[in-house]
């Protein structure tokens, strides 16, 4: 077999392959064997029909077609390996010449990973929010905890802000009650903003048994995004009573004996949270700066496939679970379809560039993923998915997704390597040290940022013979 590679552009090549017919012997034998099992000729047992008779009865062309379809994936893969190509996706194969007993020639156009030169990124400088926790932040955290331990008691008076009302709801559009527009016994805290717009004004001032009607845009269900006439009936009104902020409350709401100890623990938790947010912010800004410095060609077909993948995931998984379609979602977001498509293209392009750049850094820095790192990442992913580690691990193995998880960890390490080398300052002008390799929070932030940016981006390993066969048959 002879093969040659022609570069069409930085992300696409054309392979030209010529194969002497003797190299097709195994595929021809397999073709005769397969046809033998599929056809019947009087006087011959199944599987024992001579090759010459198959040629006469069914045509040599049918045999050649079967043999070529069998051989093409393997020949293509050999040409890819010979050309040392890192291909992306499926090839477009065209048979240019097929001379029986002489020659098979074909071309295969395919996207390839572009060559990327990582620039010197040590001069990057980004600014992040300062990880400061004020007394007001602590007060707010303690107040939220206090809200969780509030008690309620029924009252016989008009409902006011902060009260908990039990209500029945009925939504109509064009005078018709929606099938999924009826709810009964819903508890709602007036002023929380957790239900429909306009409900606060409607129920304020109503006593138990009172009814009001208001107009609101529905947020989910069959009428999502449409204006509906909503009737609300108050079953009961309850006042909320907050516990006193004292040592007794601290003992009730935590493992601490005093309110001061509870406040100090809240301060520590808030500091840890802000430090984590600071690390995540640094990852995002450093990644953006690195992509800005690096020239990364993006294959057109890969970009189109990535856009379609992200759109399909949004519409058929995320929105469908919320009972929304794309039109309703765009209306809620106050976006046109053109604006949505432009944003989706920008996100997809960034995802592909991120994967290319971080993968290049993984190779350049010779970063490896240990079993311990992979296990820790798997545990975090299992937790976020709501599955047990064993269930998640089994799903990953059965789905052949182990290389995907390894890639996520490796890219997270690559991003962390860049962050350690650049200058990160907070809004106070202080240098932020994110170089602690033992900091699990920083490592997790790197992995999550890398995974989020490349979540829908396809893996770029050379396709298998089976995958190629699916695309080249016929």
PDB file of N, CA and C in Angstrom, residues 38-81:
ATOM      1  N   UNK A  38     -25.142 -16.376   2.624  1.00  0.00           N
ATOM      2  CA  UNK A  38     -26.375 -15.619   2.421  1.00  0.00           C
ATOM      3  C   UNK A  38     -27.211 -16.125   1.250  1.00  0.00           C
ATOM      4  N   UNK A  39     -26.614 -16.875   0.337  1.00  0.00           N
ATOM      5  CA  UNK A  39     -27.325 -17.258  -0.886  1.00  0.00           C
ATOM      6  C   UNK A  39     -27.460 -18.789  -0.970  1.00  0.00           C
ATOM      7  N   UNK A  40     -28.351 -19.200  -1.871  1.00  0.00           N
ATOM      8  CA  UNK A  40     -28.589 -20.631  -2.083  1.00  0.00           C
ATOM      9  C   UNK A  40     -28.483 -20.940  -3.580  1.00  0.00           C
ATOM     10  N   UNK A  41     -27.726 -21.975  -3.924  1.00  0.00           N
ATOM     11  CA  UNK A  41     -27.594 -22.436  -5.306  1.00  0.00           C
ATOM     12  C   UNK A  41     -27.938 -23.922  -5.336  1.00  0.00           C
ATOM     13  N   UNK A  42     -28.897 -24.313  -6.156  1.00  0.00           N
ATOM     14  CA  UNK A  42     -29.274 -25.734  -6.222  1.00  0.00           C
ATOM     15  C   UNK A  42     -28.069 -26.623  -6.521  1.00  0.00           C
ATOM     16  N   UNK A  43     -27.965 -27.710  -5.779  1.00  0.00           N
ATOM     17  CA  UNK A  43     -26.879 -28.655  -5.982  1.00  0.00           C
ATOM     18  C   UNK A  43     -25.677 -28.402  -5.092  1.00  0.00           C
ATOM     19  N   UNK A  44     -25.711 -27.316  -4.344  1.00  0.00           N
ATOM     20  CA  UNK A  44     -24.573 -26.990  -3.458  1.00  0.00           C
ATOM     21  C   UNK A  44     -25.085 -26.721  -2.054  1.00  0.00           C
ATOM     22  N   UNK A  45     -24.343 -27.247  -1.088  1.00  0.00           N
ATOM     23  CA  UNK A  45     -24.674 -26.952   0.298  1.00  0.00           C
ATOM     24  C   UNK A  45     -24.304 -25.504   0.620  1.00  0.00           C
ATOM     25  N   UNK A  46     -25.060 -24.917   1.574  1.00  0.00           N
ATOM     26  CA  UNK A  46     -24.775 -23.528   1.986  1.00  0.00           C
ATOM     27  C   UNK A  46     -23.351 -23.433   2.509  1.00  0.00           C
ATOM     28  N   UNK A  47     -22.625 -22.456   1.989  1.00  0.00           N
ATOM     29  CA  UNK A  47     -21.242 -22.262   2.388  1.00  0.00           C
ATOM     30  C   UNK A  47     -20.249 -23.019   1.535  1.00  0.00           C
ATOM     31  N   UNK A  48     -20.728 -23.825   0.587  1.00  0.00           N
ATOM     32  CA  UNK A  48     -19.831 -24.638  -0.243  1.00  0.00           C
ATOM     33  C   UNK A  48     -19.908 -24.264  -1.720  1.00  0.00           C
ATOM     34  N   UNK A  49     -20.457 -23.083  -2.022  1.00  0.00           N
ATOM     35  CA  UNK A  49     -20.573 -22.665  -3.416  1.00  0.00           C
ATOM     36  C   UNK A  49     -19.219 -22.168  -3.901  1.00  0.00           C
ATOM     37  N   UNK A  50     -18.701 -22.657  -5.055  1.00  0.00           N
ATOM     38  CA  UNK A  50     -17.405 -22.212  -5.572  1.00  0.00           C
ATOM     39  C   UNK A  50     -17.415 -20.723  -5.906  1.00  0.00           C
ATOM     40  N   UNK A  51     -16.254 -20.095  -5.761  1.00  0.00           N
ATOM     41  CA  UNK A  51     -16.140 -18.664  -6.013  1.00  0.00           C
ATOM     42  C   UNK A  51     -16.537 -18.312  -7.437  1.00  0.00           C
ATOM     43  N   UNK A  52     -16.114 -19.151  -8.416  1.00  0.00           N
ATOM     44  CA  UNK A  52     -16.409 -18.838  -9.811  1.00  0.00           C
ATOM     45  C   UNK A  52     -17.918 -18.839 -10.066  1.00  0.00           C
ATOM     46  N   UNK A  53     -18.654 -19.720  -9.338  1.00  0.00           N
ATOM     47  CA  UNK A  53     -20.097 -19.781  -9.518  1.00  0.00           C
ATOM     48  C   UNK A  53     -20.771 -18.557  -8.903  1.00  0.00           C
ATOM     49  N   UNK A  54     -20.252 -18.093  -7.787  1.00  0.00           N
ATOM     50  CA  UNK A  54     -20.773 -16.857  -7.193  1.00  0.00           C
ATOM     51  C   UNK A  54     -20.585 -15.698  -8.156  1.00  0.00           C
ATOM     52  N   UNK A  55     -19.385 -15.629  -8.799  1.00  0.00           N
ATOM     53  CA  UNK A  55     -19.133 -14.582  -9.783  1.00  0.00           C
ATOM     54  C   UNK A  55     -20.146 -14.659 -10.919  1.00  0.00           C
ATOM     55  N   UNK A  56     -20.425 -15.876 -11.404  1.00  0.00           N
ATOM     56  CA  UNK A  56     -21.334 -16.050 -12.533  1.00  0.00           C
ATOM     57  C   UNK A  56     -22.769 -15.705 -12.153  1.00  0.00           C
ATOM     58  N   UNK A  57     -23.212 -16.226 -10.991  1.00  0.00           N
ATOM     59  CA  UNK A  57     -24.612 -16.071 -10.597  1.00  0.00           C
ATOM     60  C   UNK A  57     -24.931 -14.669 -10.062  1.00  0.00           C
ATOM     61  N   UNK A  58     -24.036 -14.117  -9.272  1.00  0.00           N
ATOM     62  CA  UNK A  58     -24.345 -12.869  -8.560  1.00  0.00           C
ATOM     63  C   UNK A  58     -23.476 -11.687  -8.978  1.00  0.00           C
ATOM     64  N   UNK A  59     -22.464 -11.954  -9.787  1.00  0.00           N
ATOM     65  CA  UNK A  59     -21.657 -10.863 -10.308  1.00  0.00           C
ATOM     66  C   UNK A  59     -20.425 -10.592  -9.478  1.00  0.00           C
ATOM     67  N   UNK A  60     -19.324 -10.398 -10.160  1.00  0.00           N
ATOM     68  CA  UNK A  60     -18.074 -10.089  -9.484  1.00  0.00           C
ATOM     69  C   UNK A  60     -18.170  -8.741  -8.752  1.00  0.00           C
ATOM     70  N   UNK A  61     -19.026  -7.849  -9.284  1.00  0.00           N
ATOM     71  CA  UNK A  61     -19.158  -6.525  -8.665  1.00  0.00           C
ATOM     72  C   UNK A  61     -19.648  -6.586  -7.236  1.00  0.00           C
ATOM     73  N   UNK A  62     -20.572  -7.532  -6.958  1.00  0.00           N
ATOM     74  CA  UNK A  62     -21.084  -7.657  -5.596  1.00  0.00           C
ATOM     75  C   UNK A  62     -19.996  -8.110  -4.643  1.00  0.00           C
ATOM     76  N   UNK A  63     -19.123  -8.994  -5.130  1.00  0.00           N
ATOM     77  CA  UNK A  63     -18.012  -9.476  -4.309  1.00  0.00           C
ATOM     78  C   UNK A  63     -17.034  -8.341  -4.035  1.00  0.00           C
ATOM     79  N   UNK A  64     -16.708  -7.582  -5.098  1.00  0.00           N
ATOM     80  CA  UNK A  64     -15.754  -6.479  -4.936  1.00  0.00           C
ATOM     81  C   UNK A  64     -16.286  -5.429  -3.958  1.00  0.00           C
ATOM     82  N   UNK A  65     -17.589  -5.137  -4.069  1.00  0.00           N
ATOM     83  CA  UNK A  65     -18.172  -4.132  -3.168  1.00  0.00           C
ATOM     84  C   UNK A  65     -18.048  -4.590  -1.714  1.00  0.00           C
ATOM     85  N   UNK A  66     -18.364  -5.853  -1.466  1.00  0.00           N
ATOM     86  CA  UNK A  66     -18.269  -6.397  -0.111  1.00  0.00           C
ATOM     87  C   UNK A  66     -16.830  -6.379   0.388  1.00  0.00           C
ATOM     88  N   UNK A  67     -15.895  -6.750  -0.484  1.00  0.00           N
ATOM     89  CA  UNK A  67     -14.481  -6.790  -0.100  1.00  0.00           C
ATOM     90  C   UNK A  67     -13.939  -5.399   0.185  1.00  0.00           C
ATOM     91  N   UNK A  68     -14.311  -4.430  -0.640  1.00  0.00           N
ATOM     92  CA  UNK A  68     -13.825  -3.052  -0.442  1.00  0.00           C
ATOM     93  C   UNK A  68     -14.369  -2.475   0.855  1.00  0.00           C
ATOM     94  N   UNK A  69     -15.672  -2.709   1.128  1.00  0.00           N
ATOM     95  CA  UNK A  69     -16.255  -2.212   2.376  1.00  0.00           C
ATOM     96  C   UNK A  69     -15.576  -2.820   3.601  1.00  0.00           C
ATOM     97  N   UNK A  70     -15.138  -4.057   3.466  1.00  0.00           N
ATOM     98  CA  UNK A  70     -14.424  -4.715   4.554  1.00  0.00           C
ATOM     99  C   UNK A  70     -13.012  -4.158   4.719  1.00  0.00           C
ATOM    100  N   UNK A  71     -12.362  -3.835   3.601  1.00  0.00           N
ATOM    101  CA  UNK A  71     -10.946  -3.437   3.638  1.00  0.00           C
ATOM    102  C   UNK A  71     -10.746  -1.963   3.958  1.00  0.00           C
ATOM    103  N   UNK A  72     -11.671  -1.113   3.524  1.00  0.00           N
ATOM    104  CA  UNK A  72     -11.455   0.330   3.636  1.00  0.00           C
ATOM    105  C   UNK A  72     -11.118   0.818   5.047  1.00  0.00           C
ATOM    106  N   UNK A  73     -11.872   0.429   6.089  1.00  0.00           N
ATOM    107  CA  UNK A  73     -11.540   0.938   7.427  1.00  0.00           C
ATOM    108  C   UNK A  73     -10.112   0.613   7.846  1.00  0.00           C
ATOM    109  N   UNK A  74      -9.668  -0.615   7.558  1.00  0.00           N
ATOM    110  CA  UNK A  74      -8.311  -1.023   7.949  1.00  0.00           C
ATOM    111  C   UNK A  74      -7.265  -0.291   7.118  1.00  0.00           C
ATOM    112  N   UNK A  75      -7.548  -0.128   5.824  1.00  0.00           N
ATOM    113  CA  UNK A  75      -6.593   0.583   4.955  1.00  0.00           C
ATOM    114  C   UNK A  75      -6.500   2.053   5.364  1.00  0.00           C
ATOM    115  N   UNK A  76      -7.645   2.652   5.671  1.00  0.00           N
ATOM    116  CA  UNK A  76      -7.662   4.047   6.110  1.00  0.00           C
ATOM    117  C   UNK A  76      -6.869   4.211   7.405  1.00  0.00           C
ATOM    118  N   UNK A  77      -7.102   3.317   8.362  1.00  0.00           N
ATOM    119  CA  UNK A  77      -6.400   3.406   9.638  1.00  0.00           C
ATOM    120  C   UNK A  77      -4.895   3.247   9.455  1.00  0.00           C
ATOM    121  N   UNK A  78      -4.495   2.352   8.555  1.00  0.00           N
ATOM    122  CA  UNK A  78      -3.066   2.169   8.285  1.00  0.00           C
ATOM    123  C   UNK A  78      -2.456   3.429   7.693  1.00  0.00           C
ATOM    124  N   UNK A  79      -3.207   4.087   6.804  1.00  0.00           N
ATOM    125  CA  UNK A  79      -2.710   5.324   6.190  1.00  0.00           C
ATOM    126  C   UNK A  79      -2.594   6.438   7.228  1.00  0.00           C
ATOM    127  N   UNK A  80      -3.558   6.490   8.165  1.00  0.00           N
ATOM    128  CA  UNK A  80      -3.506   7.481   9.241  1.00  0.00           C
ATOM    129  C   UNK A  80      -2.264   7.273  10.097  1.00  0.00           C
ATOM    130  N   UNK A  81      -2.007   6.019  10.450  1.00  0.00           N
ATOM    131  CA  UNK A  81      -0.841   5.713  11.283  1.00  0.00           C
ATOM    132  C   UNK A  81       0.450   5.980  10.532  1.00  0.00           C
TER     133      UNK A  81
END
